[in-house]
mmCIF file of C-alpha atoms and ligand atoms in Angstrom:
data_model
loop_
_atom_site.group_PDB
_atom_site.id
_atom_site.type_symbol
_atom_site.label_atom_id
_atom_site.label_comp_id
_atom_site.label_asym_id
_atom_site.label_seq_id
_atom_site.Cartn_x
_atom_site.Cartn_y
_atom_site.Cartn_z
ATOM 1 C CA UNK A 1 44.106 -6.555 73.214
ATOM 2 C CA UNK A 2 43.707 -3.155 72.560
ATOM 3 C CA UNK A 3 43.362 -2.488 68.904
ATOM 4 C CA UNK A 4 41.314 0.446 68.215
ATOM 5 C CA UNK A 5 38.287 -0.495 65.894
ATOM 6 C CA UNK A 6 37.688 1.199 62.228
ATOM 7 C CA UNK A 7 34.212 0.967 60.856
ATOM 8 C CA UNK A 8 34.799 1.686 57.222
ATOM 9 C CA UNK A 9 32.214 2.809 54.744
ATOM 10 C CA UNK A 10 32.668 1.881 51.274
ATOM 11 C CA UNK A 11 29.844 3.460 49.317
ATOM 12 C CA UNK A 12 31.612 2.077 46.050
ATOM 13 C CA UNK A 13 30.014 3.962 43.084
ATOM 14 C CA UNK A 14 26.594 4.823 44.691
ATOM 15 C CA UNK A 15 25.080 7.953 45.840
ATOM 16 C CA UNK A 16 24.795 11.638 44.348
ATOM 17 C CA UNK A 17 26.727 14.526 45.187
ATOM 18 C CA UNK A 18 23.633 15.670 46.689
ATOM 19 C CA UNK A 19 22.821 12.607 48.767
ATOM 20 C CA UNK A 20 26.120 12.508 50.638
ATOM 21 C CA UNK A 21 26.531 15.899 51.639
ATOM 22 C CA UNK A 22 25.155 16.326 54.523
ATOM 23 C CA UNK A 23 25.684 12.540 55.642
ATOM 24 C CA UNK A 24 28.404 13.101 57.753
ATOM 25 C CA UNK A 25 26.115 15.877 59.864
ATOM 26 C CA UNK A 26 24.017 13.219 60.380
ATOM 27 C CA UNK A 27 26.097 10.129 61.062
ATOM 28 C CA UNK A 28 27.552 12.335 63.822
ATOM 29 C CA UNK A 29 24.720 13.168 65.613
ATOM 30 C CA UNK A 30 23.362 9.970 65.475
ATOM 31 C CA UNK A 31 26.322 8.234 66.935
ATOM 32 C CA UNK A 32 26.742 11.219 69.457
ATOM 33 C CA UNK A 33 23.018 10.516 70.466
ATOM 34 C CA UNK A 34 23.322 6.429 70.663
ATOM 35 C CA UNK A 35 27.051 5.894 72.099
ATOM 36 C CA UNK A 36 28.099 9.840 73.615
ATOM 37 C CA UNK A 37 31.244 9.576 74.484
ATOM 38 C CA UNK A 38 33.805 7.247 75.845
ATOM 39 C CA UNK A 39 33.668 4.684 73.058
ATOM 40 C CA UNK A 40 37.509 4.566 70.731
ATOM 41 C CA UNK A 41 37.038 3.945 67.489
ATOM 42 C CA UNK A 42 37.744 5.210 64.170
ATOM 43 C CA UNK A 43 35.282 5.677 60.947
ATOM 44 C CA UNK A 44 36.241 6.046 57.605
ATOM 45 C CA UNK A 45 33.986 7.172 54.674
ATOM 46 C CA UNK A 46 35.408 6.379 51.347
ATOM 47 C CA UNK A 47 33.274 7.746 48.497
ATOM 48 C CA UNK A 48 33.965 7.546 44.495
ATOM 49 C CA UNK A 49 36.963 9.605 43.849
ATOM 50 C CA UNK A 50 34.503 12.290 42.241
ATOM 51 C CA UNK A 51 32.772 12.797 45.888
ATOM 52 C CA UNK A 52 36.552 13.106 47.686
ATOM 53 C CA UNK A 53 36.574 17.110 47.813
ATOM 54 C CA UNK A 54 32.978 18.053 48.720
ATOM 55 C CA UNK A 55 33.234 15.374 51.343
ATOM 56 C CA UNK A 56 36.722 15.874 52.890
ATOM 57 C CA UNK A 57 34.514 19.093 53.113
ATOM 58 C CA UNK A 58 31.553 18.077 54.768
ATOM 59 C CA UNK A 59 33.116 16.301 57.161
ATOM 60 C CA UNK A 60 35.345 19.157 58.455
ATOM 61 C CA UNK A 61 33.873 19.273 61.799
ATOM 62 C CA UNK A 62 33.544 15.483 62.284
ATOM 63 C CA UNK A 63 36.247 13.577 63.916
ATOM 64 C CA UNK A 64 35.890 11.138 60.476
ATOM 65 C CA UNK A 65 38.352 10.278 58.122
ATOM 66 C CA UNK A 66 38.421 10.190 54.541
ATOM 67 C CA UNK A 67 38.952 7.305 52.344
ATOM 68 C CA UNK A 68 39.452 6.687 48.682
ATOM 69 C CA UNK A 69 38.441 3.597 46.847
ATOM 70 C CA UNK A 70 42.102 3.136 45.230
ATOM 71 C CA UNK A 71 45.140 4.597 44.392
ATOM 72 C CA UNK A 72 47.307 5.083 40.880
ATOM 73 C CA UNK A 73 50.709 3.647 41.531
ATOM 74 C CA UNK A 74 52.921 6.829 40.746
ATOM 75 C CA UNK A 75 52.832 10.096 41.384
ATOM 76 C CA UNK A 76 51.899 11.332 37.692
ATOM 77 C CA UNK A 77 51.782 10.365 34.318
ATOM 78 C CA UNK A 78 50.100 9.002 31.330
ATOM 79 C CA UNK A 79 47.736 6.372 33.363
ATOM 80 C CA UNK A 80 44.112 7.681 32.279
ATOM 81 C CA UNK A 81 41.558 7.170 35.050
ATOM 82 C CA UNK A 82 44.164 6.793 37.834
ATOM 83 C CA UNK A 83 43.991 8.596 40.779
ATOM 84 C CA UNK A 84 47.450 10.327 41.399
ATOM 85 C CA UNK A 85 48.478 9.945 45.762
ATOM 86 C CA UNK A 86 49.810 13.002 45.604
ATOM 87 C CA UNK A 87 46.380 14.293 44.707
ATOM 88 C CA UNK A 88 44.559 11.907 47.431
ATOM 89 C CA UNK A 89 46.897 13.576 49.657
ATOM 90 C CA UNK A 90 46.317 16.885 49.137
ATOM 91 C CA UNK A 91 42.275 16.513 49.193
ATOM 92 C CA UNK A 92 43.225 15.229 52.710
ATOM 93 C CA UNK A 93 42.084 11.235 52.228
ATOM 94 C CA UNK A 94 44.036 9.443 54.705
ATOM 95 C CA UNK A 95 43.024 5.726 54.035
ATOM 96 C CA UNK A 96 43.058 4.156 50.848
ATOM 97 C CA UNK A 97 41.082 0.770 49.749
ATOM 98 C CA UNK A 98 43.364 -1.665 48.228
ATOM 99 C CA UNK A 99 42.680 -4.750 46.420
ATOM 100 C CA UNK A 100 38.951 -5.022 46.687
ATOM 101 C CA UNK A 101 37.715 -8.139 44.804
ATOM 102 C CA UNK A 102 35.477 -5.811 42.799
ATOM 103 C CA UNK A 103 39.063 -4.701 41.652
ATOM 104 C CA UNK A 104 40.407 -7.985 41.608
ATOM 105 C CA UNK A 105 37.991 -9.892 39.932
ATOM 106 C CA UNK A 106 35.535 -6.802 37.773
ATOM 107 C CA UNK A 107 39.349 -5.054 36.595
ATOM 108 C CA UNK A 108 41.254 -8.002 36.527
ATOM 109 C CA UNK A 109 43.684 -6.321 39.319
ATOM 110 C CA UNK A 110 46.690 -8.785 40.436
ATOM 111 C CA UNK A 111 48.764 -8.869 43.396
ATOM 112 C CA UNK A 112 51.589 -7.190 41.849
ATOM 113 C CA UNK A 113 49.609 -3.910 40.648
ATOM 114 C CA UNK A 114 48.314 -4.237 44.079
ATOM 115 C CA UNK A 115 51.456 -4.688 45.819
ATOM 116 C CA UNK A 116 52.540 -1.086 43.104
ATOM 117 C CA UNK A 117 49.555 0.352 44.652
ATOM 118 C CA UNK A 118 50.675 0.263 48.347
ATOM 119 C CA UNK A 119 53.935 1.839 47.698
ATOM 120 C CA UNK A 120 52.726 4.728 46.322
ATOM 121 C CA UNK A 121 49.869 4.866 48.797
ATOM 122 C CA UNK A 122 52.632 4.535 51.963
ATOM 123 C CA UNK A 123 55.234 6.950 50.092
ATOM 124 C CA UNK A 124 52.464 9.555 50.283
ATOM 125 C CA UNK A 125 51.867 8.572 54.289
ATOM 126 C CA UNK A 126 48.803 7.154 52.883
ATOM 127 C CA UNK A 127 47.167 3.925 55.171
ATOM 128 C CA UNK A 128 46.241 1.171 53.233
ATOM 129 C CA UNK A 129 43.181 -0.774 54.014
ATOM 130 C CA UNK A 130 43.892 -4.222 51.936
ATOM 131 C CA UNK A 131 40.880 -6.239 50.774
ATOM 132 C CA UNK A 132 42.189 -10.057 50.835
ATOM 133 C CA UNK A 133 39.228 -12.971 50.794
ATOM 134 C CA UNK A 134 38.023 -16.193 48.385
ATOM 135 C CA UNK A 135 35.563 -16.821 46.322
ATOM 136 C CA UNK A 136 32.965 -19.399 46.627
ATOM 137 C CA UNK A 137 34.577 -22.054 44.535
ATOM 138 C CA UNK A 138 37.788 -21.551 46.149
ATOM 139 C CA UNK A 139 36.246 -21.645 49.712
ATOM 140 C CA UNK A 140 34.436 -25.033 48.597
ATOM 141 C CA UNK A 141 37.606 -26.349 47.148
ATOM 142 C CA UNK A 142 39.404 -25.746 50.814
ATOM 143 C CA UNK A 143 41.216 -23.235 49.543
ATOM 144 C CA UNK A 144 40.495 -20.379 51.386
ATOM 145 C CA UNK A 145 43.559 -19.856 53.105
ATOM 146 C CA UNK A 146 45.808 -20.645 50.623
ATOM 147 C CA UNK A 147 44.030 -17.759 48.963
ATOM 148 C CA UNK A 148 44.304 -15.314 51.344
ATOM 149 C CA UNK A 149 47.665 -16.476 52.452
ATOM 150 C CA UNK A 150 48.746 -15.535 48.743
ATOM 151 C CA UNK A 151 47.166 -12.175 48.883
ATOM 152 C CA UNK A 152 49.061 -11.343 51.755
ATOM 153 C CA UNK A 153 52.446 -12.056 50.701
ATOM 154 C CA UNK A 154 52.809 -8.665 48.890
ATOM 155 C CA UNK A 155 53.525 -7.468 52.281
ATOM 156 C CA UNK A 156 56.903 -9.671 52.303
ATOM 157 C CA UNK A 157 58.651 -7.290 50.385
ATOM 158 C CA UNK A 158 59.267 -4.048 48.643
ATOM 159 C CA UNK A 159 57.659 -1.954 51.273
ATOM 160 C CA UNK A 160 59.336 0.781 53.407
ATOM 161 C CA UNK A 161 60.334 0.521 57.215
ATOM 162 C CA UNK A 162 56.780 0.795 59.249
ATOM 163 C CA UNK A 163 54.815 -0.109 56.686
ATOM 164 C CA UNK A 164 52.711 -2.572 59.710
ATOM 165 C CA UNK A 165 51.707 0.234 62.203
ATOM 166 C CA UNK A 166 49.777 2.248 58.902
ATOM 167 C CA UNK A 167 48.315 -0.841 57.395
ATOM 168 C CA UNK A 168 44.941 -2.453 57.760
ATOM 169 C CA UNK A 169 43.405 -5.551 56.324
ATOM 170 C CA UNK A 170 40.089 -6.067 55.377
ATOM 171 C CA UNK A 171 38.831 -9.959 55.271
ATOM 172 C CA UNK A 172 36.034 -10.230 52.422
ATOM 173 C CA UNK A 173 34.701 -13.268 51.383
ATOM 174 C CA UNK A 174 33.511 -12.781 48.156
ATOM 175 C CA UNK A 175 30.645 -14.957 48.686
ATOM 176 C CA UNK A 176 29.575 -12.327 51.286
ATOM 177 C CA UNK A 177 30.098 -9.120 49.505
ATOM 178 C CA UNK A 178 26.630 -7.876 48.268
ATOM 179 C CA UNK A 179 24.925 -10.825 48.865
ATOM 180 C CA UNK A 180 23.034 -10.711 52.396
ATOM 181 C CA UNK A 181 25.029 -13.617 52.968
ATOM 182 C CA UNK A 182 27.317 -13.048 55.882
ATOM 183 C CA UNK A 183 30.305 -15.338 56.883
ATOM 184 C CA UNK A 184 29.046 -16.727 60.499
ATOM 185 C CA UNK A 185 31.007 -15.554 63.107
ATOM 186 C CA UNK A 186 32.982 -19.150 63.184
ATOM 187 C CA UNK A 187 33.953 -18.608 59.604
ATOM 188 C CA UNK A 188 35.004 -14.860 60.075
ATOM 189 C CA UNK A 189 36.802 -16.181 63.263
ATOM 190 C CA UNK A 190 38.700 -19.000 61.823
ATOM 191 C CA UNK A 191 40.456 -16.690 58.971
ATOM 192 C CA UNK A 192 40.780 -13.791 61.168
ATOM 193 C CA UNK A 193 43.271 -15.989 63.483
ATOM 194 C CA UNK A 194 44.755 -17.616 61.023
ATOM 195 C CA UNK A 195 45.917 -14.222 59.136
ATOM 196 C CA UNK A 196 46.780 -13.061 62.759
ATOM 197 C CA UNK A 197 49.128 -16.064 63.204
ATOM 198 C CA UNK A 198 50.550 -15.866 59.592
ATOM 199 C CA UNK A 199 51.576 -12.153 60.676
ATOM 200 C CA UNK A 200 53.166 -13.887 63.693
ATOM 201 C CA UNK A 201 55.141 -16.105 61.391
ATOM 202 C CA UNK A 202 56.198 -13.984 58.661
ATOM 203 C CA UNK A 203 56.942 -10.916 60.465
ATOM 204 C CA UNK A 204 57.711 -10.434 64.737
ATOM 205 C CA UNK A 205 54.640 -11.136 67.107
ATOM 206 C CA UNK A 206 53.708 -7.701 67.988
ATOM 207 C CA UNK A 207 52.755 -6.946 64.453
ATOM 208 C CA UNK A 208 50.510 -9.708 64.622
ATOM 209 C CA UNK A 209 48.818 -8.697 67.409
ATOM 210 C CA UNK A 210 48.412 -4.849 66.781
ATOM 211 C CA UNK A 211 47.842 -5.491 62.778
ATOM 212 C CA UNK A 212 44.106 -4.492 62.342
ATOM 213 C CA UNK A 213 42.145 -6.990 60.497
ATOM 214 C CA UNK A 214 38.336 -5.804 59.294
ATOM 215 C CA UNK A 215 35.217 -8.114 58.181
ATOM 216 C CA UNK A 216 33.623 -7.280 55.266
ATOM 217 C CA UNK A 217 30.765 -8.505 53.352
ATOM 218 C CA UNK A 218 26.803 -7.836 53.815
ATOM 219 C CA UNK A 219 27.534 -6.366 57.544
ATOM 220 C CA UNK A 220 24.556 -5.396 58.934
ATOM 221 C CA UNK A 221 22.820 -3.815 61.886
ATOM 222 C CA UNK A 222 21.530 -7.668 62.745
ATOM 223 C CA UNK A 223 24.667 -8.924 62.663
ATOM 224 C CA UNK A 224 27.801 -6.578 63.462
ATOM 225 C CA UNK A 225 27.213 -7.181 67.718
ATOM 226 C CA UNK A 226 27.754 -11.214 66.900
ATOM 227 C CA UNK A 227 31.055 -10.405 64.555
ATOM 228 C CA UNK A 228 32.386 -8.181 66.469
ATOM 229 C CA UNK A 229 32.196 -10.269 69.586
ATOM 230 C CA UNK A 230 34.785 -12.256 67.603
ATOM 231 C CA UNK A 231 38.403 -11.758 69.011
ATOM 232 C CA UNK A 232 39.980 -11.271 66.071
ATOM 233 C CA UNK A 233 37.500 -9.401 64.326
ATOM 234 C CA UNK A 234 38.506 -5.184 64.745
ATOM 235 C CA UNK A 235 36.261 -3.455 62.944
ATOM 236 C CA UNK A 236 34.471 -3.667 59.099
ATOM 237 C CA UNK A 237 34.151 -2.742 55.887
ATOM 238 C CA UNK A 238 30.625 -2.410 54.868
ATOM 239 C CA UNK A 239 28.834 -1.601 51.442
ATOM 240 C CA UNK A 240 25.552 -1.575 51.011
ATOM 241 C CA UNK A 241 24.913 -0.502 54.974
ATOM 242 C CA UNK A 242 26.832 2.224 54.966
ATOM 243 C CA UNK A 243 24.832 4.091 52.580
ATOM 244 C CA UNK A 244 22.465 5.085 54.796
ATOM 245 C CA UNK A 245 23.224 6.710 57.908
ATOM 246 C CA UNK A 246 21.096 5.089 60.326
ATOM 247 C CA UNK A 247 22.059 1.828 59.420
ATOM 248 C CA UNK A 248 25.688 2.690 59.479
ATOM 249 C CA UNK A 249 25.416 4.058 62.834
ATOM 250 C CA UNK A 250 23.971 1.172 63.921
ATOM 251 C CA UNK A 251 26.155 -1.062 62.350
ATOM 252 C CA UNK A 252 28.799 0.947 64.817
ATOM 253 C CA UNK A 253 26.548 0.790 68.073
ATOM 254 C CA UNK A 254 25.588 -2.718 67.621
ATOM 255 C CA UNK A 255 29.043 -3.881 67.050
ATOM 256 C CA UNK A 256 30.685 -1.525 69.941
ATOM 257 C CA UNK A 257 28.534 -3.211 72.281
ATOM 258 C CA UNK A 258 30.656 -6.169 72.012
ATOM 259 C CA UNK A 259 33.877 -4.252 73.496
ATOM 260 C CA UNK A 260 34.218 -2.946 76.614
ATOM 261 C CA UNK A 261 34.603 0.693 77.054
HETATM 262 P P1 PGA B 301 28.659 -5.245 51.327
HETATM 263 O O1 PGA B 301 30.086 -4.803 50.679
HETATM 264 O O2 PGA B 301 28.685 -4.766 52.754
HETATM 265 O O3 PGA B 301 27.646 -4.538 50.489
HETATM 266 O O4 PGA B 301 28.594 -6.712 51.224
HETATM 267 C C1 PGA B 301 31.269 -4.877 51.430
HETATM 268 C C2 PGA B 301 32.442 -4.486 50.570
HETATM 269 O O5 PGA B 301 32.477 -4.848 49.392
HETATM 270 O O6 PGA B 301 33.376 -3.796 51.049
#
């Protein structure tokens, strides 16, 4: 196994202008100081869409990568409060957040705008990062991978060639997001192989095993080590710790100690 781990922050619609500009100085030199060098892995910072330019910015000397919390689903138009691709493009965001249940369940976002949203974000060589997961009721009904299962088959069509090498997905249990309650690392386990194994079956093996697949949902410095130690676990998507650079970076640490070099 060799799938390089993303650590993805999604600040959502927190912080100030002020308050994030010099937190990719700092998230730097704090993971410089605790892991040097030697460790591959990827972080992504994906700030509200009014934060993308003074960030893509900030982070100019950092090694991070920029991320934007969603994507319009053409290139322009009458869509008010979209975010064009073209535009996330050009202000040099490279991921883009798909699907998150805030979207899904706050907006009322389906799978089919989803599904609209990923081909614009891959015609602009933009990498989607898409947010699958159930809610409590549907995890109690023994549902949960029915659910996800169904948020996954927008990737059975409609998208162009290589769509699998530039796509990650990000397992949230909406039970978990926000909540300080964390899926143990059993539950984050179990889906994690069984979305690996539904890759295998809808699609050829190798996609299955180099397909990326996050946890998300009240990571934490205290817990990211245990997740992480999961085998199909390849990285997260954290809120609420990601706001603060310390925490983040230890999010990171903690959870790289649970890979070999
Ligand atoms: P949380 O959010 O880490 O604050 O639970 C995760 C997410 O919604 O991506």
């Amino acid at each position: 196994m060799n799938r390089k781990p993303i650590f993805a922050a999604n600040w959502k619609m927190n912080l100030t202008l002020a308050e994030s500009r010099d937190f990719p100085q700092k998230l730097d030199a704090l993971l410089k100081e605790v892991l040097g060098a030697g460790k591959d892995y990827q972080v992504v910072i994906a700030p509200s869409t009014t934060h993308l330019e003074s960030l893509g910015k900030s982070m100019g000397s950092t090694a991070f990568e920029l991320g934007a919390q969603n994507c319009g689903t053409t290139d322009f138009g009458a869509f008010t409060a979209e975010n064009s691709p073209v535009v996330l493009k050009e202000l040099g965001v490279r991921w883009v957040i798909l699907g998150h249940s805030e979207r899904r369940h706050i907006y009322g976002e389906t799978n089919a705008l989803v599904a609209e949203r990923m081909q614009a974000c891959l015609k602009h060589d933009l990498l989607p990062m898409l947010c699958i997961g159930e809610t409590l009721d549907q995890r109690k009904a023994g549902d949960t991978l029915k659910v996800v299962e169904d948020q996954l088959s927008i990737l059975k069509s409609g998208l162009p060639a290589g769509w699998e090498s530039r796509t990650a997905i990000a397992y949230e249990p909406v039970w978990a997001i926000g909540t300080g309650e964390t899926a143990t690392a059993e539950q984050a386990q179990e889906v994690h192989n069984r979305v690996r194994a539904w890759f295998s079956e809808n699609f050829q093996p190798n996609v299955a095993s180099q397909m990326r697949i996050l946890y998300g949902g009240s990571v934490k410095p205290e817990n990211s080590e245990e997740l992480m130690a999961c085998p199909d676990v390849d990285g997260f998507l954290v809120g609420g710790a990601s706001l603060d650079p310390s925490k983040f970076a230890n999010v990171i640490s903690n959870g790289l100690k649970s890979r070999p070099a």
